[in-house]
CSV table of C-alpha atoms and ligand atoms in Angstrom, one decimal:
chain,number,residue,atom,x,y,z
A,80,MET,CA,-66.6,225.3,225.2
A,81,GLU,CA,-65.7,227.8,227.9
A,82,THR,CA,-68.3,229.5,229.5
A,83,SER,CA,-67.7,230.9,232.5
A,84,GLU,CA,-66.1,234.6,231.9
A,85,THR,CA,-62.6,235.2,231.7
A,86,PHE,CA,-60.8,237.8,232.8
A,87,ILE,CA,-59.1,239.1,229.9
A,88,ASP,CA,-64.1,238.8,228.9
A,89,SER,CA,-64.0,241.4,231.3
A,90,LEU,CA,-62.4,243.8,229.3
A,91,LEU,CA,-65.3,244.4,227.6
A,92,ARG,CA,-67.0,245.2,230.1
A,93,GLN,CA,-64.3,247.0,232.2
A,94,LEU,CA,-62.0,249.0,230.2
A,95,PRO,CA,-63.9,252.9,229.4
A,96,PHE,CA,-63.8,252.5,226.0
A,97,ASP,CA,-66.2,250.2,223.6
A,98,ILE,CA,-63.2,247.4,222.5
A,99,GLY,CA,-65.5,245.5,220.5
A,100,THR,CA,-66.4,248.0,217.3
A,101,ASP,CA,-64.5,248.6,214.2
A,102,GLU,CA,-63.9,252.2,214.7
A,103,PHE,CA,-61.6,250.6,217.7
A,104,VAL,CA,-60.3,248.1,214.8
A,105,GLN,CA,-59.6,250.8,212.8
A,106,ASN,CA,-57.1,253.4,215.3
A,107,PRO,CA,-57.1,252.1,218.5
A,108,TYR,CA,-55.2,255.3,219.2
A,109,ARG,CA,-58.4,258.3,219.5
A,110,PHE,CA,-59.8,256.0,222.5
A,111,TYR,CA,-56.8,255.4,224.2
A,112,ASP,CA,-56.7,259.5,224.5
A,113,GLU,CA,-59.8,260.2,225.6
A,114,ALA,CA,-59.5,257.5,228.1
A,115,ARG,CA,-56.5,259.3,229.0
A,116,ARG,CA,-57.4,262.2,229.2
A,117,ALA,CA,-60.3,261.9,231.3
A,118,SER,CA,-58.5,258.9,233.7
A,119,GLY,CA,-55.3,259.8,234.2
A,120,PRO,CA,-52.5,257.6,232.8
A,121,VAL,CA,-54.6,254.8,235.6
A,122,HIS,CA,-57.7,254.4,235.4
A,123,ARG,CA,-59.4,252.5,238.3
A,124,THR,CA,-61.9,249.7,236.5
A,125,PRO,CA,-66.1,249.5,238.1
A,126,SER,CA,-64.9,246.3,239.4
A,127,GLY,CA,-61.3,247.2,241.4
A,128,ASP,CA,-59.2,246.1,238.3
A,129,VAL,CA,-56.5,248.9,236.3
A,130,VAL,CA,-56.3,249.9,233.0
A,131,VAL,CA,-52.4,251.4,232.6
A,132,LEU,CA,-52.7,253.8,229.9
A,133,GLY,CA,-49.5,255.5,230.4
A,134,TYR,CA,-45.8,255.0,229.6
A,135,PHE,CA,-44.2,255.8,232.6
A,136,GLU,CA,-46.6,254.2,234.5
A,137,ALA,CA,-46.5,251.4,232.4
A,138,ARG,CA,-42.7,251.1,232.3
A,139,ALA,CA,-43.3,251.2,236.2
A,140,VAL,CA,-45.6,247.8,236.5
A,141,LEU,CA,-43.4,246.1,233.9
A,142,SER,CA,-40.6,246.0,235.7
A,143,ASP,CA,-41.8,245.8,238.8
A,144,PRO,CA,-41.3,241.9,240.4
A,145,ARG,CA,-45.0,242.7,243.0
A,146,PHE,CA,-46.6,242.6,239.3
A,147,GLY,CA,-47.0,238.8,237.7
A,148,HIS,CA,-49.1,236.5,237.1
A,149,GLY,CA,-50.6,234.9,239.9
A,150,ALA,CA,-53.5,233.1,239.9
A,151,ARG,CA,-56.3,235.0,238.0
A,152,THR,CA,-54.2,236.3,234.9
A,153,ALA,CA,-52.5,232.9,235.0
A,154,GLN,CA,-55.2,230.6,235.8
A,155,ASP,CA,-57.8,232.0,233.5
A,156,ARG,CA,-55.4,231.9,230.6
A,157,THR,CA,-58.5,230.5,228.4
A,158,GLY,CA,-59.0,233.5,226.5
A,159,TYR,CA,-55.0,233.9,226.0
A,160,GLY,CA,-54.9,231.4,223.0
A,161,VAL,CA,-52.0,229.5,224.3
A,162,PRO,CA,-51.6,226.2,226.3
A,163,ALA,CA,-50.9,226.0,230.9
A,164,ARG,CA,-47.8,225.9,232.4
A,165,THR,CA,-46.0,228.0,229.7
A,166,PHE,CA,-43.9,230.8,230.9
A,167,LEU,CA,-45.6,234.2,229.9
A,168,LEU,CA,-48.3,233.4,232.2
A,169,THR,CA,-45.7,231.9,235.3
A,170,ASP,CA,-43.7,233.9,237.6
A,171,PRO,CA,-40.4,233.5,238.9
A,172,PRO,CA,-38.3,230.8,239.6
A,173,GLY,CA,-40.3,228.5,237.3
A,174,HIS,CA,-40.6,231.2,235.1
A,175,THR,CA,-36.9,232.5,235.6
A,176,ARG,CA,-36.4,228.3,234.6
A,177,GLN,CA,-38.1,227.7,231.3
A,178,ARG,CA,-37.0,231.2,229.6
A,179,GLU,CA,-33.6,230.1,230.6
A,180,ARG,CA,-33.2,227.2,228.7
A,181,VAL,CA,-36.2,228.6,225.0
A,182,ARG,CA,-33.2,232.0,226.4
A,183,ARG,CA,-30.5,229.9,224.5
A,184,ALA,CA,-31.5,229.7,220.5
A,185,PHE,CA,-31.8,233.4,220.7
A,186,THR,CA,-27.8,234.1,221.9
A,187,ALA,CA,-26.7,237.2,219.6
A,188,ARG,CA,-24.2,234.8,217.8
A,189,GLU,CA,-27.6,232.5,217.1
A,190,MET,CA,-28.4,235.9,215.3
A,191,LEU,CA,-26.0,236.6,213.2
A,192,SER,CA,-26.0,233.7,211.7
A,193,LEU,CA,-29.8,233.6,211.0
A,194,ARG,CA,-29.0,237.2,209.4
A,195,ARG,CA,-28.0,236.3,206.5
A,196,ARG,CA,-30.2,234.1,205.8
A,197,ILE,CA,-33.7,236.3,206.7
A,198,GLY,CA,-31.5,239.3,204.2
A,199,ASP,CA,-32.0,236.3,201.4
A,200,VAL,CA,-35.1,234.8,201.6
A,201,ALA,CA,-36.6,238.2,202.6
A,202,ALA,CA,-34.4,239.8,199.3
A,203,GLY,CA,-36.2,236.3,197.3
A,204,LEU,CA,-40.2,236.7,198.5
A,205,VAL,CA,-39.8,240.7,197.5
A,206,ARG,CA,-38.1,240.7,193.6
A,207,GLU,CA,-41.1,237.4,193.5
A,208,ALA,CA,-44.0,239.7,194.7
A,209,ALA,CA,-42.5,242.8,192.7
A,210,ARG,CA,-42.5,241.3,189.1
A,211,SER,CA,-45.9,241.6,188.2
A,212,GLY,CA,-45.4,245.6,189.2
A,213,THR,CA,-48.3,245.3,192.6
A,214,ALA,CA,-47.6,242.4,195.3
A,215,ASP,CA,-49.6,242.6,198.9
A,216,VAL,CA,-47.1,242.9,201.1
A,217,VAL,CA,-48.6,240.9,204.3
A,218,ALA,CA,-49.4,237.5,202.3
A,219,ASP,CA,-46.7,237.9,198.9
A,220,VAL,CA,-42.9,239.1,201.7
A,221,ALA,CA,-44.7,239.7,205.6
A,222,ARG,CA,-45.9,236.2,206.7
A,223,PRO,CA,-43.7,234.0,203.9
A,224,LEU,CA,-41.0,235.6,205.9
A,225,SER,CA,-42.0,235.0,209.5
A,226,ALA,CA,-43.7,231.7,208.6
A,227,ARG,CA,-39.8,230.5,207.5
A,228,VAL,CA,-37.6,231.9,209.3
A,229,VAL,CA,-39.5,231.3,212.9
A,230,GLY,CA,-40.3,227.6,210.9
A,231,ASP,CA,-36.2,227.2,210.7
A,232,LEU,CA,-35.7,228.6,214.1
A,233,ILE,CA,-37.9,226.4,216.1
A,234,GLY,CA,-37.2,223.6,213.6
A,235,VAL,CA,-41.0,222.5,212.5
A,236,PRO,CA,-40.8,220.5,209.7
A,237,GLU,CA,-41.2,220.9,205.8
A,238,ASP,CA,-44.2,218.8,206.5
A,239,LEU,CA,-45.6,220.3,209.0
A,240,ARG,CA,-44.9,224.0,207.8
A,241,ASP,CA,-48.6,225.3,206.7
A,242,ARG,CA,-50.2,223.5,209.4
A,243,PHE,CA,-48.4,225.8,212.3
A,244,ALA,CA,-48.5,228.6,210.5
A,245,GLN,CA,-52.8,228.2,210.1
A,246,ALA,CA,-52.4,226.8,213.6
A,247,ALA,CA,-50.0,230.1,214.9
A,248,ALA,CA,-53.0,232.6,212.9
A,249,LEU,CA,-55.8,230.9,215.0
A,250,LEU,CA,-54.5,231.6,218.4
A,251,VAL,CA,-53.4,234.9,217.6
A,252,ARG,CA,-56.9,235.4,217.1
A,253,GLY,CA,-57.7,233.3,220.6
A,254,MET,CA,-55.9,235.4,222.9
A,255,ASP,CA,-59.1,237.7,222.9
A,256,PRO,CA,-62.2,238.0,224.8
A,257,PRO,CA,-63.7,234.9,224.0
A,258,GLY,CA,-67.2,237.5,223.7
A,259,LEU,CA,-65.6,238.9,220.9
A,260,ILE,CA,-65.1,235.9,219.0
A,261,ALA,CA,-68.1,234.1,216.9
A,262,PRO,CA,-68.4,230.4,217.8
A,263,ASP,CA,-67.1,228.8,215.1
A,264,THR,CA,-64.2,230.6,215.7
A,265,ARG,CA,-63.7,229.3,218.3
A,266,GLU,CA,-64.2,226.2,217.9
A,267,ARG,CA,-61.1,226.5,214.8
A,268,ILE,CA,-59.3,227.9,218.0
A,269,ALA,CA,-60.2,224.8,220.2
A,270,ARG,CA,-59.3,222.7,217.5
A,271,ALA,CA,-56.4,224.4,216.7
A,272,ARG,CA,-54.5,223.9,220.0
A,273,VAL,CA,-55.4,220.5,220.0
A,274,TRP,CA,-53.9,219.6,216.5
A,275,LEU,CA,-51.0,222.5,217.1
A,276,ALA,CA,-50.0,219.7,220.5
A,277,ARG,CA,-50.3,216.8,219.1
A,278,ASP,CA,-48.3,218.1,215.6
A,279,ILE,CA,-45.0,219.2,217.7
A,280,GLY,CA,-45.5,215.8,219.9
A,281,ALA,CA,-45.0,214.2,216.6
A,282,ALA,CA,-41.7,216.8,215.4
A,283,LEU,CA,-40.3,215.9,218.9
A,284,ARG,CA,-40.2,212.1,218.8
A,285,ARG,CA,-38.2,212.5,215.2
A,286,PRO,CA,-35.3,211.5,216.2
A,287,ALA,CA,-33.7,213.6,213.6
A,288,GLY,CA,-35.0,216.8,214.9
A,289,ALA,CA,-33.8,220.7,214.6
A,290,GLY,CA,-33.1,223.5,216.2
A,291,ILE,CA,-35.1,224.6,219.2
A,292,LEU,CA,-37.9,221.8,219.5
A,293,ARG,CA,-34.5,219.5,219.1
A,294,ALA,CA,-33.1,221.4,222.4
A,295,LEU,CA,-36.4,221.1,224.6
A,296,ALA,CA,-36.5,217.9,223.7
A,297,ARG,CA,-33.5,216.9,225.3
A,298,GLY,CA,-35.1,218.3,228.5
A,299,ALA,CA,-32.4,220.1,231.1
A,300,ASP,CA,-31.2,215.8,232.6
A,301,GLY,CA,-31.2,215.1,228.7
A,302,ARG,CA,-35.0,213.3,229.5
A,303,PRO,CA,-37.6,214.9,227.8
A,304,ALA,CA,-39.9,217.3,229.7
A,305,ARG,CA,-42.9,216.5,227.5
A,306,ALA,CA,-46.8,219.3,228.9
A,307,GLU,CA,-43.9,221.9,229.3
A,308,THR,CA,-42.3,221.4,226.3
A,309,VAL,CA,-45.3,221.6,224.4
A,310,ALA,CA,-46.8,224.4,225.7
A,311,THR,CA,-43.5,226.4,225.7
A,312,CYS,CA,-43.5,225.2,221.5
A,313,ALA,CA,-46.8,225.6,221.2
A,314,GLN,CA,-45.9,229.7,222.7
A,315,LEU,CA,-43.0,230.1,220.4
A,316,VAL,CA,-45.9,229.2,217.9
A,317,ALA,CA,-48.3,231.7,218.9
A,318,ALA,CA,-46.0,234.0,220.1
A,319,GLY,CA,-43.8,234.5,217.6
A,320,TYR,CA,-45.4,234.1,213.5
A,321,GLU,CA,-47.9,236.9,213.7
A,322,THR,CA,-46.8,238.8,215.6
A,323,THR,CA,-43.3,239.6,213.0
A,324,VAL,CA,-46.2,240.4,210.2
A,325,GLY,CA,-48.2,242.7,212.5
A,326,LEU,CA,-45.0,244.7,212.3
A,327,ILE,CA,-43.6,244.5,208.5
A,328,GLY,CA,-47.7,245.4,207.4
A,329,ASN,CA,-48.6,248.3,209.6
A,330,GLY,CA,-45.1,249.5,210.2
A,331,MET,CA,-45.3,249.4,206.0
A,332,HIS,CA,-48.6,250.9,205.9
A,333,ALA,CA,-47.5,254.0,208.1
A,334,LEU,CA,-44.6,254.4,206.0
A,335,LEU,CA,-47.0,255.0,203.4
A,336,GLN,CA,-49.7,256.9,205.6
A,337,HIS,CA,-46.4,259.6,206.2
A,338,PRO,CA,-44.8,260.4,203.1
A,339,ASP,CA,-42.3,263.1,204.1
A,340,GLN,CA,-41.3,260.6,206.8
A,341,LEU,CA,-40.6,257.3,203.3
A,342,ALA,CA,-39.1,259.8,201.5
A,343,TRP,CA,-36.8,260.4,204.0
A,344,LEU,CA,-35.3,256.9,203.8
A,345,THR,CA,-35.6,257.1,200.6
A,346,ALA,CA,-33.1,259.7,200.3
A,347,GLY,CA,-31.1,258.7,202.9
A,348,GLY,CA,-30.1,255.1,200.7
A,349,HIS,CA,-32.3,253.2,203.3
A,350,SER,CA,-29.6,251.3,203.8
A,351,GLU,CA,-30.0,248.8,206.2
A,352,GLN,CA,-28.8,250.5,209.3
A,353,ALA,CA,-31.7,253.2,208.6
A,354,CYS,CA,-34.2,251.0,207.8
A,355,ALA,CA,-33.1,249.3,211.3
A,356,ALA,CA,-34.2,252.5,213.0
A,357,ALA,CA,-36.6,253.5,211.7
A,358,VAL,CA,-38.4,250.5,212.2
A,359,GLU,CA,-37.6,251.6,216.3
A,360,GLU,CA,-40.3,253.4,214.9
A,361,LEU,CA,-42.0,251.7,213.9
A,362,LEU,CA,-42.4,249.0,216.6
A,363,ARG,CA,-43.3,252.6,218.9
A,364,TYR,CA,-45.7,254.3,216.8
A,365,ASP,CA,-48.3,250.3,215.9
A,366,PRO,CA,-47.3,247.5,217.9
A,367,PRO,CA,-48.3,244.6,216.6
A,368,ILE,CA,-49.7,243.7,221.2
A,369,GLN,CA,-51.0,246.4,222.6
A,370,LEU,CA,-52.0,244.7,225.7
A,371,ALA,CA,-49.8,242.8,228.4
A,372,PRO,CA,-52.4,241.4,231.4
A,373,ARG,CA,-50.7,241.4,234.8
A,374,CYS,CA,-52.0,241.0,238.8
A,375,ALA,CA,-50.4,242.3,241.7
A,376,LEU,CA,-49.0,239.0,243.6
A,377,VAL,CA,-49.1,241.4,246.7
A,378,ASP,CA,-50.6,244.7,248.0
A,379,ALA,CA,-48.6,246.9,245.7
A,380,ASP,CA,-49.4,250.6,243.8
A,381,ILE,CA,-48.5,252.2,240.7
A,382,ALA,CA,-47.4,255.8,241.1
A,383,GLY,CA,-48.9,256.2,243.9
A,384,THR,CA,-51.8,254.5,243.3
A,385,PRO,CA,-52.8,252.2,245.6
A,386,VAL,CA,-53.4,248.2,243.4
A,387,PRO,CA,-54.2,245.4,246.8
A,388,ARG,CA,-53.4,242.0,246.0
A,389,GLY,CA,-55.3,240.2,243.3
A,390,THR,CA,-56.5,243.1,241.3
A,391,VAL,CA,-55.6,242.7,237.0
A,392,VAL,CA,-53.4,245.2,235.4
A,393,PHE,CA,-53.9,245.7,232.1
A,394,VAL,CA,-51.5,247.6,230.3
A,395,LEU,CA,-52.0,248.9,227.2
A,396,LEU,CA,-48.5,250.0,225.4
A,397,GLY,CA,-50.4,251.0,222.7
A,398,ALA,CA,-51.5,253.7,224.8
A,399,ALA,CA,-47.8,254.0,226.3
A,400,ASN,CA,-46.3,254.5,223.4
A,401,ARG,CA,-48.1,257.4,222.2
A,402,ASP,CA,-48.5,258.5,225.8
A,403,PRO,CA,-47.3,262.6,225.1
A,404,ARG,CA,-45.2,263.1,227.8
A,405,ALA,CA,-43.5,260.3,226.4
A,406,PHE,CA,-43.7,261.1,223.1
A,407,PRO,CA,-43.8,264.6,222.4
A,408,GLU,CA,-46.1,264.6,219.1
A,409,PRO,CA,-47.5,260.7,219.4
A,410,HIS,CA,-49.6,260.6,216.6
A,411,ARG,CA,-47.0,261.7,214.2
A,412,LEU,CA,-44.7,258.7,212.9
A,413,ARG,CA,-41.3,260.8,213.3
A,414,LEU,CA,-38.3,258.5,212.4
A,415,ASP,CA,-35.4,260.8,213.6
A,416,ARG,CA,-36.1,260.5,217.4
A,417,GLN,CA,-35.1,257.0,218.9
A,418,PRO,CA,-38.3,256.1,221.4
A,419,ARG,CA,-37.3,253.7,224.7
A,420,HIS,CA,-40.8,252.1,223.4
A,421,LEU,CA,-42.7,248.9,225.3
A,422,ALA,CA,-43.8,247.1,222.0
A,423,PHE,CA,-42.3,244.6,223.4
A,424,GLY,CA,-42.9,245.1,226.1
A,425,LEU,CA,-40.5,244.9,229.4
A,426,GLY,CA,-39.0,243.1,232.8
A,427,ALA,CA,-38.8,239.5,233.3
A,428,HIS,CA,-41.0,239.0,230.6
A,429,TYR,CA,-39.1,241.3,227.3
A,430,CYS,CA,-40.0,239.4,224.6
A,431,LEU,CA,-37.4,236.2,223.7
A,432,GLY,CA,-37.5,236.9,219.8
A,433,ALA,CA,-37.3,240.5,219.9
A,434,ALA,CA,-33.5,241.1,218.1
A,435,LEU,CA,-35.1,237.7,215.7
A,436,SER,CA,-38.2,240.6,214.3
A,437,ARG,CA,-36.5,243.0,214.3
A,438,LEU,CA,-33.9,241.4,211.4
A,439,GLU,CA,-36.6,240.0,210.0
A,440,ALA,CA,-38.3,243.5,209.9
A,441,THR,CA,-35.1,245.4,208.5
A,442,ALA,CA,-34.8,243.1,205.8
A,443,ALA,CA,-38.0,243.4,204.6
A,444,LEU,CA,-38.2,247.1,204.7
A,445,THR,CA,-35.0,247.4,203.2
A,446,HIS,CA,-35.5,245.3,199.7
A,447,LEU,CA,-39.4,246.9,199.8
A,448,LEU,CA,-38.6,250.4,199.9
A,449,ALA,CA,-35.4,249.5,196.5
A,450,ARG,CA,-38.2,249.1,194.5
A,451,ARG,CA,-40.4,252.5,195.7
A,452,PRO,CA,-43.4,251.1,197.0
A,453,ARG,CA,-46.2,253.2,196.1
A,454,PRO,CA,-50.2,252.9,197.3
A,455,THR,CA,-51.9,251.1,194.7
A,456,GLY,CA,-55.7,253.1,196.5
A,457,HIS,CA,-56.5,249.4,197.6
A,458,PRO,CA,-58.7,249.1,201.2
A,459,VAL,CA,-56.6,248.3,203.4
A,460,SER,CA,-57.7,245.4,205.5
A,461,TYR,CA,-56.8,244.9,209.6
A,462,SER,CA,-57.2,241.6,210.9
A,463,PRO,CA,-60.2,241.6,213.4
A,464,ALA,CA,-58.1,241.4,216.8
A,465,ARG,CA,-58.2,243.4,219.2
A,466,ILE,CA,-55.0,242.4,221.7
A,467,ALA,CA,-52.5,241.9,218.7
A,468,ARG,CA,-53.3,244.4,216.1
A,469,SER,CA,-52.1,243.8,212.1
A,470,ILE,CA,-53.0,244.9,208.9
A,471,GLN,CA,-54.4,242.0,207.1
A,472,SER,CA,-53.2,242.6,202.9
A,473,LEU,CA,-51.6,245.2,202.1
A,474,HIS,CA,-51.4,246.5,198.4
A,475,VAL,CA,-48.3,248.4,196.7
A,476,ARG,CA,-46.7,249.3,193.7
A,477,LEU,CA,-43.2,248.1,193.3
A,478,ASP,CA,-40.3,249.1,190.8
A,479,PRO,CA,-40.5,244.7,189.5
A,480,ALA,CA,-36.1,246.3,189.2
A,481,GLU,CA,-34.4,247.3,191.9
A,482,GLY,CA,-33.0,250.4,192.4
A,483,HIS,CA,-29.8,251.4,194.7
A,484,ARG,CA,-29.8,250.1,197.7
A,485,GLY,CA,-28.1,251.2,200.3
A,486,SER,CA,-25.3,249.4,201.7
A,487,VAL,CA,-26.4,245.5,202.3
A,488,ALA,CA,-24.6,243.6,201.2
A,489,ALA,CA,-21.5,245.9,202.2
A,490,GLU,CA,-23.3,245.8,205.5
A,491,ARG,CA,-22.7,241.9,206.5
B,616,LIG,C1,-42.8,242.3,216.3
B,616,LIG,C2,-42.7,241.1,216.9
B,616,LIG,C3,-43.1,240.8,218.2
B,616,LIG,C4,-43.7,241.4,219.1
B,616,LIG,C5,-44.4,242.9,219.1
B,616,LIG,C6,-44.0,241.2,220.4
B,616,LIG,C7,-43.8,241.9,221.4
B,616,LIG,C8,-44.5,240.7,222.7
B,616,LIG,C9,-44.8,241.0,224.1
B,616,LIG,C10,-45.3,242.8,224.5
B,616,LIG,C11,-44.2,240.2,225.6
B,616,LIG,C12,-44.7,241.0,226.3
B,616,LIG,C13,-45.6,239.8,226.6
B,616,LIG,C14,-45.9,240.3,228.5
B,616,LIG,O1,-45.1,240.9,229.2
B,616,LIG,O2,-47.0,239.7,229.2
B,616,LIG,C15,-43.6,239.1,224.0
B,616,LIG,C16,-43.0,237.8,224.7
B,616,LIG,C17,-42.6,236.9,224.4
B,616,LIG,N1,-42.3,237.1,223.1
B,616,LIG,FE1,-42.4,238.1,221.6
B,616,LIG,N2,-43.1,240.1,219.9
B,616,LIG,C18,-42.7,239.4,218.8
B,616,LIG,C19,-42.5,238.7,218.0
B,616,LIG,C20,-41.7,237.5,218.5
B,616,LIG,C21,-40.6,236.2,217.8
B,616,LIG,C22,-40.6,236.6,216.3
B,616,LIG,C23,-41.1,235.2,219.4
B,616,LIG,C24,-39.9,233.9,218.7
B,616,LIG,C25,-39.7,233.7,218.2
B,616,LIG,C26,-41.7,236.1,220.2
B,616,LIG,C27,-41.6,235.0,221.8
B,616,LIG,C28,-41.1,235.4,223.0
B,616,LIG,C29,-41.3,235.0,223.7
B,616,LIG,C30,-41.2,233.8,224.0
B,616,LIG,C31,-42.1,235.7,225.0
B,616,LIG,C32,-42.8,235.3,227.3
B,616,LIG,C33,-40.7,235.4,226.8
B,616,LIG,C34,-41.4,235.5,228.8
B,616,LIG,O3,-42.9,235.6,228.6
B,616,LIG,O4,-40.5,235.6,229.4
B,616,LIG,N3,-42.0,237.2,219.5
B,616,LIG,N4,-43.1,239.8,222.5
């Protein structure tokens, strides 16, 4: 187990607030606000690194090629929970080449073909979950939906699906500063990395593979590029499973917390189209990934603040999404906004799974709203993870029979 301090670990000492507390897990936005009020949109840490809290500054960093991963954030990747050589932590031109190989699986045509399947899976899960009149949105709908959709897309063999889902939950936890993770959980994360890599290797060797695994197994020149392929698949598992679970759980919770907005959406017939628009505000309001790290590859600046080469820049996506300069009344969920949020990042590393997650969340929401979700009074529990933010269980009452449901079928 690694013991030296990673750049992610340095977050614990350098941020102007303590992310180790339960208060932070419950509501990080209060802390972001206080920090932004105290130091403005760009905060300089005691060691000279930088924390970006402002929306415009976050956009500037993420879309500026002077900021990438370079040596510090890329080499020091142990806290990120993904193996080396993954393109999330590489810079062009290597990044561009690796990303292109995976991007082909996420084309608009591919998404269109997945849309019906996602709708059917979501409908079935919600129907089953609603049978008894109460359900856990996360355990009964979000998690199995995400596992099936991403499992299909990647081409995870049936017998390995549960293991991949378990690994995904652990890898996401492994993105946090190791100092915040109990030693036994760190051991489990380390073991999961090893067996996930082994399982991916085994799946790649099967002749009748499917999805991205099969496409990647062939390699660019027809021969498998093994280490890179395994790393890419592991990254898709880490990036793809739990994030969408977070979006559906956090999003449903936000709606229950804002009954006026829930009523507004429901009154409009909660069509698939209206739910798709609502998902954008839900992504702004409580994004499942809170931090995107970067490193200054050359001497650069952020909105005039000099940032010497080698400086680590922590872009707080959750803080940027609540910057009052960009979003008036940022702490209010307002479904009539059309927010240009940063939940999926921006620039060269913009999330490849954005369209897929949007489809999943829209389908889940459309079918859940058709059964009039109401709070049960059961407390909500959050995952202890800090960089990923997701509700772990969200109990709701649901009508066993579906009410009027916009135009899900008609729009297909
Ligand atoms: C609501 C769900 C999701 C959220 C909030 C999310 C968020 C993000 C963010 C913020 C980044 C950029 C990180 C950075 O710039 O450092 C990213 C990158 C990425 N995401 Fe997602 N993601 C989601 C779902 C997915 C899914 C479902 C997949 C795949 C099945 C996926 C695959 C990826 C990949 C491959 C990258 C790396 C892209 C690159 O480095 O070029 N994501 N995601």
